[in-house]
mmCIF file of N, CA and C in Angstrom:
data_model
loop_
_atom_site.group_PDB
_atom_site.id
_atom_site.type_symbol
_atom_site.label_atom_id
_atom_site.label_comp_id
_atom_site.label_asym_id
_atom_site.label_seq_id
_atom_site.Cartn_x
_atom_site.Cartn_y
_atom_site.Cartn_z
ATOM 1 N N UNK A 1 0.855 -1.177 0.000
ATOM 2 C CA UNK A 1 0.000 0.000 0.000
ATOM 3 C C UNK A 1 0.898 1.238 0.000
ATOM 4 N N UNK A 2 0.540 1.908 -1.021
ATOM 5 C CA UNK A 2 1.470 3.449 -0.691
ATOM 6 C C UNK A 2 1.153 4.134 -0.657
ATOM 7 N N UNK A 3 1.191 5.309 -0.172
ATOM 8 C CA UNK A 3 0.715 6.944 -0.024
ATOM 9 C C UNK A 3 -0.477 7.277 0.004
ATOM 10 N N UNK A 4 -0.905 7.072 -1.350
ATOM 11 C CA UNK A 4 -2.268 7.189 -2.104
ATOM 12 C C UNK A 4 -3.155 6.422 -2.211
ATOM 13 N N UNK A 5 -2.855 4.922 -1.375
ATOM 14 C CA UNK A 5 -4.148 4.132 -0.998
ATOM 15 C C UNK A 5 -4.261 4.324 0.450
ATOM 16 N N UNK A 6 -3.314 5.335 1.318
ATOM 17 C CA UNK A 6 -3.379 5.027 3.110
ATOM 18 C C UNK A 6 -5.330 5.616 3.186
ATOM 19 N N UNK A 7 -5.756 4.971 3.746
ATOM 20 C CA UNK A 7 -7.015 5.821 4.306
ATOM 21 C C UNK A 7 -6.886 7.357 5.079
ATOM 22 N N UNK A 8 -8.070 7.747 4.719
ATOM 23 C CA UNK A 8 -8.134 9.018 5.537
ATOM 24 C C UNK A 8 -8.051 8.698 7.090
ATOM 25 N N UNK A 9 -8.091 9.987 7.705
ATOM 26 C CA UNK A 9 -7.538 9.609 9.312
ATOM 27 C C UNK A 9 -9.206 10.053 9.689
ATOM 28 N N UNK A 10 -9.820 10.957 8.667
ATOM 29 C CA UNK A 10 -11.452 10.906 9.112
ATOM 30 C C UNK A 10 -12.097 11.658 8.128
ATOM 31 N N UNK A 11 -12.832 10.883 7.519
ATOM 32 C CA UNK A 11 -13.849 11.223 6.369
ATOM 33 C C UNK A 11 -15.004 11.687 6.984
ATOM 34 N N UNK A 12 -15.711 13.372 6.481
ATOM 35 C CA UNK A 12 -16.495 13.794 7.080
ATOM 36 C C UNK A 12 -17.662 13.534 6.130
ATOM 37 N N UNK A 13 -18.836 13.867 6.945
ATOM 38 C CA UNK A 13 -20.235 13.128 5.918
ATOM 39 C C UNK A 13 -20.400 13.985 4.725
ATOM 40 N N UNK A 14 -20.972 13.850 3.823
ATOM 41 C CA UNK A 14 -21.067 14.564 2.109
ATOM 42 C C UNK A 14 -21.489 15.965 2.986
ATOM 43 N N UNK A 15 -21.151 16.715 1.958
ATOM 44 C CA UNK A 15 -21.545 18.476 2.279
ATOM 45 C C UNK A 15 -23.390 18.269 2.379
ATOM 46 N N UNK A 16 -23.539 17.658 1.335
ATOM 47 C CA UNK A 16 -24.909 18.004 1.360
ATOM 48 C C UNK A 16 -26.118 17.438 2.657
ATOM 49 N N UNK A 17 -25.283 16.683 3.172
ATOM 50 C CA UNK A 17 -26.067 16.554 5.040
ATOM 51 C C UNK A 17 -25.391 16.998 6.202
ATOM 52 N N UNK A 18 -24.584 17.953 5.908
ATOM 53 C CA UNK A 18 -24.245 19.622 6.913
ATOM 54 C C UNK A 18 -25.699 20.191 7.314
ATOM 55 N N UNK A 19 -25.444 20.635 7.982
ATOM 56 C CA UNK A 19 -26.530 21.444 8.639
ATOM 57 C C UNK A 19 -26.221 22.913 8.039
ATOM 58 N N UNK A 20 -27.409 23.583 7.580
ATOM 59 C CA UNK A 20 -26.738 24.704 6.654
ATOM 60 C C UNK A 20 -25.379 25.539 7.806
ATOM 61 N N UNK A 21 -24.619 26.546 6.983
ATOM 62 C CA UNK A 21 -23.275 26.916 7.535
ATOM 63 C C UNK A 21 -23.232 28.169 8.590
ATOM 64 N N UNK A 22 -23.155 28.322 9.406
ATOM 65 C CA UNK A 22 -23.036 29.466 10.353
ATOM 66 C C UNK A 22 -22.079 30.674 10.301
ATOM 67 N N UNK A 23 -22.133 32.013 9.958
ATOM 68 C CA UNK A 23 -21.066 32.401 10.285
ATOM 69 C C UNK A 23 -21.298 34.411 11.058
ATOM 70 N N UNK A 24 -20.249 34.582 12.056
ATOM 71 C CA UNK A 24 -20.601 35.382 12.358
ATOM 72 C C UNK A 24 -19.475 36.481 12.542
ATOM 73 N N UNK A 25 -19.195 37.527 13.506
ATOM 74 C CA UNK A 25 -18.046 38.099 13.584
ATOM 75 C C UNK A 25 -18.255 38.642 15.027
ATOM 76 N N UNK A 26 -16.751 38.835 15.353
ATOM 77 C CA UNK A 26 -17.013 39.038 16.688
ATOM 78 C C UNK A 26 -16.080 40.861 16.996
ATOM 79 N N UNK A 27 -16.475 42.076 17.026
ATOM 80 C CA UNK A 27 -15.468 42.839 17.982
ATOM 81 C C UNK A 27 -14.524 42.598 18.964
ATOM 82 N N UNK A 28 -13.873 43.024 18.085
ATOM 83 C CA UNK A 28 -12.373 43.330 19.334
ATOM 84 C C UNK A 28 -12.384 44.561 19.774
ATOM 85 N N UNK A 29 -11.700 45.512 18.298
ATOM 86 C CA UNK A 29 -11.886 46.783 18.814
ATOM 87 C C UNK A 29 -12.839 47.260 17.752
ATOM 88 N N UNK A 30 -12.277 48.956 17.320
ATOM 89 C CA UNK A 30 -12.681 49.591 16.157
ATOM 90 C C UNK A 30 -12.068 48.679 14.985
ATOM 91 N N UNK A 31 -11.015 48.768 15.046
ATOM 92 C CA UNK A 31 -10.344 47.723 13.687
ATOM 93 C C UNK A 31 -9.726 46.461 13.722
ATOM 94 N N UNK A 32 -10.299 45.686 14.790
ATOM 95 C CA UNK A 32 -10.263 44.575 14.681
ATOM 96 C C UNK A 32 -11.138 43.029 14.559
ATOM 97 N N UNK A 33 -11.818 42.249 14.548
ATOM 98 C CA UNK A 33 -12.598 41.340 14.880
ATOM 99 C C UNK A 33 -12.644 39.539 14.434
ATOM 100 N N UNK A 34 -12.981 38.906 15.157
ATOM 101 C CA UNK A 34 -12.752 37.543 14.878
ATOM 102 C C UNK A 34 -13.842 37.316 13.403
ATOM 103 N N UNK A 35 -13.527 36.843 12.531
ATOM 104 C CA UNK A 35 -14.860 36.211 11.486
ATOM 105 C C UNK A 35 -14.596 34.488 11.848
ATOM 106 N N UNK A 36 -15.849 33.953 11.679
ATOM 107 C CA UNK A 36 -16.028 33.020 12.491
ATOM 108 C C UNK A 36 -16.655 32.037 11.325
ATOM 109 N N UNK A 37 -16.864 30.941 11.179
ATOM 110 C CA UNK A 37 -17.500 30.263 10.105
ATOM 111 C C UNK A 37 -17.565 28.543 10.550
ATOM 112 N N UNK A 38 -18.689 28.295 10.491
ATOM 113 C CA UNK A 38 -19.001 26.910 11.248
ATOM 114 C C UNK A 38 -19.450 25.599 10.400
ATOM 115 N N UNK A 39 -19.564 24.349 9.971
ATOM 116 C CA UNK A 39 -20.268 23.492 9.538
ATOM 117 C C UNK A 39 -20.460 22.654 10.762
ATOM 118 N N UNK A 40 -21.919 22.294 11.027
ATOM 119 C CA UNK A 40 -22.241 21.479 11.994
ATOM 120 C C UNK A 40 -23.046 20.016 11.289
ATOM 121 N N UNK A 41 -22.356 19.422 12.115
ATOM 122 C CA UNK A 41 -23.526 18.083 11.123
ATOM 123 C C UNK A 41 -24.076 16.921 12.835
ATOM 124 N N UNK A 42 -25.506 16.938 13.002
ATOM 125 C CA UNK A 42 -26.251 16.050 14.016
ATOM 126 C C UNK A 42 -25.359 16.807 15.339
ATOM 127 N N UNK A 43 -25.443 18.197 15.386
ATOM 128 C CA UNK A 43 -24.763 18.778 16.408
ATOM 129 C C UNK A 43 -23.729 18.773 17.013
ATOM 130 N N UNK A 44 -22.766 18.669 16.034
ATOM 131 C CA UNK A 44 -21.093 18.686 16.384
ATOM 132 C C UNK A 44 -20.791 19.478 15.414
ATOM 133 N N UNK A 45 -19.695 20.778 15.550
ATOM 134 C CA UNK A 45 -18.960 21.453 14.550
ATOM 135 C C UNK A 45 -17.837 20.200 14.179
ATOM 136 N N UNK A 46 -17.918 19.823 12.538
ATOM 137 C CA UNK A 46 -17.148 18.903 11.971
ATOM 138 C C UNK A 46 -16.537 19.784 10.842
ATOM 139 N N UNK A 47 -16.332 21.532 11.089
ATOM 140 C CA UNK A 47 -15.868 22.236 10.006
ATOM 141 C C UNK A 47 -15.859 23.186 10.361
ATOM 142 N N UNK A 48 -14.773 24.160 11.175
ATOM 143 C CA UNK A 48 -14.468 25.662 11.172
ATOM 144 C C UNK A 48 -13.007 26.523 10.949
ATOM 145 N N UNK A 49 -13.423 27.408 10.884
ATOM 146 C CA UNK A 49 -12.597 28.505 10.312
ATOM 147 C C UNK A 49 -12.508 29.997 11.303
ATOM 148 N N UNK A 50 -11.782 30.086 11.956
ATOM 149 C CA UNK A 50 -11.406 31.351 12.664
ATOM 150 C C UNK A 50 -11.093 31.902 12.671
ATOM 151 N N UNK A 51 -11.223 33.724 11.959
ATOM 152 C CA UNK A 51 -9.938 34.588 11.457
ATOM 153 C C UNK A 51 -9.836 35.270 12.167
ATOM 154 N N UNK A 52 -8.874 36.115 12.573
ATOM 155 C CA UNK A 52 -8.718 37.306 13.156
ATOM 156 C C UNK A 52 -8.107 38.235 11.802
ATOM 157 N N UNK A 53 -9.076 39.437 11.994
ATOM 158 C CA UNK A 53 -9.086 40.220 11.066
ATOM 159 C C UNK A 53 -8.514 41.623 11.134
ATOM 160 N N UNK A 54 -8.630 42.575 10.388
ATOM 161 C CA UNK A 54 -7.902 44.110 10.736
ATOM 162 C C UNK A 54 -8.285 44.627 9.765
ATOM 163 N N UNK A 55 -8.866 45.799 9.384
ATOM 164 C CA UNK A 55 -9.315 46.437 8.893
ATOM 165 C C UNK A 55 -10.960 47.398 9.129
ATOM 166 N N UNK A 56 -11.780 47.305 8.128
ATOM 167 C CA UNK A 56 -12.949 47.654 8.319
ATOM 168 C C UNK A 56 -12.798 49.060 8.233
ATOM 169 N N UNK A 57 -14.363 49.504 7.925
ATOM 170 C CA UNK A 57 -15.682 48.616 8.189
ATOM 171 C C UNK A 57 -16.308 47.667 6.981
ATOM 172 N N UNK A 58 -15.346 48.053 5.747
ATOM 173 C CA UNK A 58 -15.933 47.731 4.646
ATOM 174 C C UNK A 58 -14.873 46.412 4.013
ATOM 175 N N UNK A 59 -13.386 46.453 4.459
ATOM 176 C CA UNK A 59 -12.259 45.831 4.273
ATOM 177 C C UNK A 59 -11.587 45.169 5.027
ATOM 178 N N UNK A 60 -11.609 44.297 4.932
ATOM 179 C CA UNK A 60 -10.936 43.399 6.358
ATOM 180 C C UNK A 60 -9.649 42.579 5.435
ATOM 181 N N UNK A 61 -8.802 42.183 6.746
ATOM 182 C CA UNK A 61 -7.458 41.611 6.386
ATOM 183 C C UNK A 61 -7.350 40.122 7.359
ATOM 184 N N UNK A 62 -6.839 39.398 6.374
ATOM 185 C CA UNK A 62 -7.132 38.386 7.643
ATOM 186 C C UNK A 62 -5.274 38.175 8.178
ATOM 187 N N UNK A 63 -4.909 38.424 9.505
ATOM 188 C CA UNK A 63 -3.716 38.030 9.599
ATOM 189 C C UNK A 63 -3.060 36.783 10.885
ATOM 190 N N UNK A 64 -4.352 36.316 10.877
ATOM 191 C CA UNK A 64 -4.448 34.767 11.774
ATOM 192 C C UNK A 64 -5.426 34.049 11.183
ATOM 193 N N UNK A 65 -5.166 32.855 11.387
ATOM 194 C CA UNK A 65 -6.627 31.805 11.084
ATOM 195 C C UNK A 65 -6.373 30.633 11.867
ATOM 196 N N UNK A 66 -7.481 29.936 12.387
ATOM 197 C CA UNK A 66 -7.225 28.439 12.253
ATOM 198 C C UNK A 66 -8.099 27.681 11.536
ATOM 199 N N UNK A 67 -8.130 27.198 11.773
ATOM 200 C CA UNK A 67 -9.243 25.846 10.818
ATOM 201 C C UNK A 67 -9.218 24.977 10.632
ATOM 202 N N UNK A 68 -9.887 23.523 9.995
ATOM 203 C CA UNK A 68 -9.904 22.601 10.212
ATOM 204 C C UNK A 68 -9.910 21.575 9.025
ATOM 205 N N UNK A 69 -9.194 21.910 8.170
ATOM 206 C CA UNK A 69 -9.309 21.497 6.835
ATOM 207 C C UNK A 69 -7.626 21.057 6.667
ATOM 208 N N UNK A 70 -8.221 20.247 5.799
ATOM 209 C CA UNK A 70 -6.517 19.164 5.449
ATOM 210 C C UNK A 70 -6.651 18.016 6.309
ATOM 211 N N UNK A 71 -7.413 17.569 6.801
ATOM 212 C CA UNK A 71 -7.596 16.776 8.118
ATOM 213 C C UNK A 71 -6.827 16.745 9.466
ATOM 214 N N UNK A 72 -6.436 18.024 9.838
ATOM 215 C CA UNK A 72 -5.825 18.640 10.581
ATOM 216 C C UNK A 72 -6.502 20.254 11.169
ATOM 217 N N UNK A 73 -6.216 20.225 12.561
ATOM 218 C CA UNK A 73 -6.919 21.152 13.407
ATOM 219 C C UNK A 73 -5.183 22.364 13.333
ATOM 220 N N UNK A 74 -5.090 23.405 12.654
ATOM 221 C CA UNK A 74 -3.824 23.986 12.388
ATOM 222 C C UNK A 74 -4.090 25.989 12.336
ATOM 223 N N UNK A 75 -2.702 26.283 12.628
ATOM 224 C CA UNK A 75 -2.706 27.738 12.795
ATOM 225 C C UNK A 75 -2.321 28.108 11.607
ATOM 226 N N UNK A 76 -2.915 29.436 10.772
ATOM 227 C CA UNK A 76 -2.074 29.987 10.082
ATOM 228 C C UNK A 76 -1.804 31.511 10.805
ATOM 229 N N UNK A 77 -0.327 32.052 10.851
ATOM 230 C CA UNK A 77 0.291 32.876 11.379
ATOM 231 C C UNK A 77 0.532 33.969 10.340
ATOM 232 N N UNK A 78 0.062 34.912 9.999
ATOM 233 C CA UNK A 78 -0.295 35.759 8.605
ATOM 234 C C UNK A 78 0.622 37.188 9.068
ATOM 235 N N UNK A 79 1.118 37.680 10.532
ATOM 236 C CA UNK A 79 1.101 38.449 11.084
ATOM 237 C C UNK A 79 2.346 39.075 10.260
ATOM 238 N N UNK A 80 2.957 38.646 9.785
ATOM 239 C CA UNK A 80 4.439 38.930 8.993
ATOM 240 C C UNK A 80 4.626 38.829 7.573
ATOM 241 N N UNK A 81 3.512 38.782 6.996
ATOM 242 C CA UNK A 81 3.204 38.504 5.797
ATOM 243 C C UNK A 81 3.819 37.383 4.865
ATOM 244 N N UNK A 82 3.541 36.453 5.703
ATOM 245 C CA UNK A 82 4.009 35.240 4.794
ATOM 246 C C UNK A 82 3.246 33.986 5.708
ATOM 247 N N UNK A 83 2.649 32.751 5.482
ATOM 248 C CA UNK A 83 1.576 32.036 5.914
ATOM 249 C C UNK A 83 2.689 30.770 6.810
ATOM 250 N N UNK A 84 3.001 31.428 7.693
ATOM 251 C CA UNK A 84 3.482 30.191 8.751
ATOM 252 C C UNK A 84 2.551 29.107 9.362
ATOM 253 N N UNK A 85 2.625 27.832 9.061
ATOM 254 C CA UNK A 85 1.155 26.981 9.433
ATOM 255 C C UNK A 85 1.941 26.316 10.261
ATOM 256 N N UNK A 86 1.236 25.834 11.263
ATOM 257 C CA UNK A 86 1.317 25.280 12.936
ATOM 258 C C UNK A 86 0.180 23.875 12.803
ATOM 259 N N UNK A 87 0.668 22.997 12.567
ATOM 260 C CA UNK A 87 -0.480 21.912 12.901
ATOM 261 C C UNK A 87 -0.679 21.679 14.671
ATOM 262 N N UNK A 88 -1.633 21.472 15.055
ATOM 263 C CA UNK A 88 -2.317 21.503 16.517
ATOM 264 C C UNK A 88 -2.582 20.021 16.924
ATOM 265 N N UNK A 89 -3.889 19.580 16.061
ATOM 266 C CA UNK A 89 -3.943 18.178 16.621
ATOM 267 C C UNK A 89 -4.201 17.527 15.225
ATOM 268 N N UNK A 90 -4.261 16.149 14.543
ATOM 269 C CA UNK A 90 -4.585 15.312 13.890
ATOM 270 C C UNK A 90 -6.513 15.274 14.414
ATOM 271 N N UNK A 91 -6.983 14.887 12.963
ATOM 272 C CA UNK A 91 -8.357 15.395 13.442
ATOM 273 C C UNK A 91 -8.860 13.462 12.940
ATOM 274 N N UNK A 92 -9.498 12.878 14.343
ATOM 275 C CA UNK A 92 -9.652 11.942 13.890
ATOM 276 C C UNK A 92 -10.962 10.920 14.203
ATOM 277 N N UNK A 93 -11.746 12.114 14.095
ATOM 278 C CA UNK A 93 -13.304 11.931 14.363
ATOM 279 C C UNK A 93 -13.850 13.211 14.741
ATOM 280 N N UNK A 94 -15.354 13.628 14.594
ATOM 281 C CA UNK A 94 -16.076 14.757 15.049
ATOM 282 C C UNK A 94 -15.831 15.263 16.409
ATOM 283 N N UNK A 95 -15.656 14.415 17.214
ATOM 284 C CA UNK A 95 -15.493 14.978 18.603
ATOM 285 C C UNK A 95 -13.739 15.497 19.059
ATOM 286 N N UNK A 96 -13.119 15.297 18.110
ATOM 287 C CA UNK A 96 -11.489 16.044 17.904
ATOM 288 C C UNK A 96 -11.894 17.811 17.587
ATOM 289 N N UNK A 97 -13.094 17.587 16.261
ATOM 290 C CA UNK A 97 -13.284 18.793 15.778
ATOM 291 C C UNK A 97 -14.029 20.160 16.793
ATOM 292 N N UNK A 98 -15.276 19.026 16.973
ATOM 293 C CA UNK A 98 -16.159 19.710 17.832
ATOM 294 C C UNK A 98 -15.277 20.701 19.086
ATOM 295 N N UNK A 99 -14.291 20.004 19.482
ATOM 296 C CA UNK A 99 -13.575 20.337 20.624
ATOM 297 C C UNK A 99 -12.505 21.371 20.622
ATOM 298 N N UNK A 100 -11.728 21.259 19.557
ATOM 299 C CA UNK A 100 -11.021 22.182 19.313
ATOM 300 C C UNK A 100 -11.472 23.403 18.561
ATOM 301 N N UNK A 101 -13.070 23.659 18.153
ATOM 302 C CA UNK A 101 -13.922 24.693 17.767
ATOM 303 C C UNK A 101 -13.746 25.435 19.096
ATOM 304 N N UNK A 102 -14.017 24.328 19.740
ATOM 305 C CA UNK A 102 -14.001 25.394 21.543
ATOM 306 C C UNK A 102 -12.921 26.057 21.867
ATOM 307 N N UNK A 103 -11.801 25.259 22.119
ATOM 308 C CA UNK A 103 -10.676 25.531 22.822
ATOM 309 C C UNK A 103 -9.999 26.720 21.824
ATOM 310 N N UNK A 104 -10.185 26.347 20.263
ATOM 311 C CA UNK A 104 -9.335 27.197 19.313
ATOM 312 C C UNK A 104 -9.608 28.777 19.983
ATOM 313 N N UNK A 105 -11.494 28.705 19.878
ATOM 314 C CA UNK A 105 -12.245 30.059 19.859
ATOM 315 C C UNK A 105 -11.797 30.823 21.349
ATOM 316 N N UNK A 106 -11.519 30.126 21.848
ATOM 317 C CA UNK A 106 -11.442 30.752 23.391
ATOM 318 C C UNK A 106 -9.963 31.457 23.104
ATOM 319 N N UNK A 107 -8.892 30.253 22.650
ATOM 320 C CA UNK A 107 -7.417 30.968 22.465
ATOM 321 C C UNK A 107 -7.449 32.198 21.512
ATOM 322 N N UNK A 108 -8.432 32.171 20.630
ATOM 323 C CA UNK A 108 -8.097 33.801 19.887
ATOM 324 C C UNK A 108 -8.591 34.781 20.825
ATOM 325 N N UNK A 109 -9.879 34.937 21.130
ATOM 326 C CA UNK A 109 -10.273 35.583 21.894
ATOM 327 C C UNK A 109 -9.082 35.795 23.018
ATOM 328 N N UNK A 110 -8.255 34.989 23.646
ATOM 329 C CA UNK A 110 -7.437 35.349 24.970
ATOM 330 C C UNK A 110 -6.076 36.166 24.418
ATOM 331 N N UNK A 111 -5.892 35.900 22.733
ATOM 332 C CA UNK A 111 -4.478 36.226 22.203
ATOM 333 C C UNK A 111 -4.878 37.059 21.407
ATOM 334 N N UNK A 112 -5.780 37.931 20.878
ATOM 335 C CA UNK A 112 -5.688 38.467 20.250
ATOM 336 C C UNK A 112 -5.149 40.141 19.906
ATOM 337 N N UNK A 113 -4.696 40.402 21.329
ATOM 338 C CA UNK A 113 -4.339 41.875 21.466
ATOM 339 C C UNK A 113 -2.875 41.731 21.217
ATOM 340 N N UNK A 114 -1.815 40.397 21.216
ATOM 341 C CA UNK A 114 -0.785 40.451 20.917
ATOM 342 C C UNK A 114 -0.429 40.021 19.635
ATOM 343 N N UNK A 115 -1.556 39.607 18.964
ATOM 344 C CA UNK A 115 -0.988 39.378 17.451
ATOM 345 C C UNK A 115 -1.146 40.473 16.676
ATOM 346 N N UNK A 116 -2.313 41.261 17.138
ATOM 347 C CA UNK A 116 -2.259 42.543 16.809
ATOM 348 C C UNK A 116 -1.020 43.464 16.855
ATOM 349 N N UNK A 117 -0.453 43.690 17.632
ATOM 350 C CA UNK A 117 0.329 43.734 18.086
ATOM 351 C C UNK A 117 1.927 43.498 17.275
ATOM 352 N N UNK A 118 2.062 42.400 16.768
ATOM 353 C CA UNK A 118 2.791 41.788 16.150
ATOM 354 C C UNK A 118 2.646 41.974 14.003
ATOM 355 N N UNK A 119 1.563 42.441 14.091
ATOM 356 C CA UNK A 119 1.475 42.256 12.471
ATOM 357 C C UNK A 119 2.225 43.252 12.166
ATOM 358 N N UNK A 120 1.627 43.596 10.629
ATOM 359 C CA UNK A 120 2.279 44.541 9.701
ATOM 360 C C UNK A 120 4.077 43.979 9.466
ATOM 361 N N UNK A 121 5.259 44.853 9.587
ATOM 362 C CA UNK A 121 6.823 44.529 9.225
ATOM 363 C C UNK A 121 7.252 43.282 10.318
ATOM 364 N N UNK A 122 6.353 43.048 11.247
ATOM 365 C CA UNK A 122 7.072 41.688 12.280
ATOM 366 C C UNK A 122 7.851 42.405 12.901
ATOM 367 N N UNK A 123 7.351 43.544 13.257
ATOM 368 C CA UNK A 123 8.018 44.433 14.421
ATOM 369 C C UNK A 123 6.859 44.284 15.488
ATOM 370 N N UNK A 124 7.629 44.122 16.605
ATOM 371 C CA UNK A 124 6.228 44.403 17.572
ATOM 372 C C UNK A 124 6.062 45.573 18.034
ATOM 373 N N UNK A 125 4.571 46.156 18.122
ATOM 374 C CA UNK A 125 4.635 47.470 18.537
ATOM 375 C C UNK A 125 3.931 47.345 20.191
ATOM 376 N N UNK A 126 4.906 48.137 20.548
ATOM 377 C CA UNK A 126 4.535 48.434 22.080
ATOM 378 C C UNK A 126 3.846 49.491 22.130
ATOM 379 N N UNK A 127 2.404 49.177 22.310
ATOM 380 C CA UNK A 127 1.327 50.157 22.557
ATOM 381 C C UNK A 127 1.593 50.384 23.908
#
């Protein structure tokens, strides 16, 4: 068996029995906010996306994300302008996903005044 016959580590159910898609945004400040984006299927998030954004009100920048695609729960680090990805956990059933929807959402929300912080030249600015 090689490469391209290994099985997936977790096949999620067809798009078309998702529960339609959720998405919302959250304030930080004036120019900042989380955009948020959910697939739930029989009440487990089995599909999200977390940005932290900068801009507005009309233009937003995304310079964090996580999400849950590739079959991996992973960071992208945007803050320096170039896409540093962080894998987190191996995703290997709904309740991997469901869970780290939680834990992810809570860590932006707790970090988000220092990535701010950190964007633009990858200088940090000391507000």
């Amino acid at each position: 068996m090689d490469a391209n016959d290994a099985p997936a580590i977790w096949e999620r159910p067809p798009k078309e029995e998702w529960d339609p898609p959720s998405e919302f945004s959250v304030a930080l400040s004036a120019t900042s906010r989380l955009f948020v984006r959910t697939n739930n299927y029989r009440g487990k998030c089995i599909d999200f996306a977390i940005c932290h954004q900068v801009g507005g009100p009309y233009r937003w920048r995304d310079i964090f994300r996580v999400d849950s695609s590739h079959d991996t729960v992973h960071r992208h680090d945007l803050t320096r302008g170039t896409d540093q990805r962080e894998t987190i956990e191996s995703i290997n059933g709904p309740l991997t996903v469901d869970r780290q929807y939680t834990e992810q959402y809570d860590f932006m929300l707790a970090t988000w005044e220092q990535r701010e912080r950190e964007q633009g030249d990858g200088r940090v600015d000391e507000r």
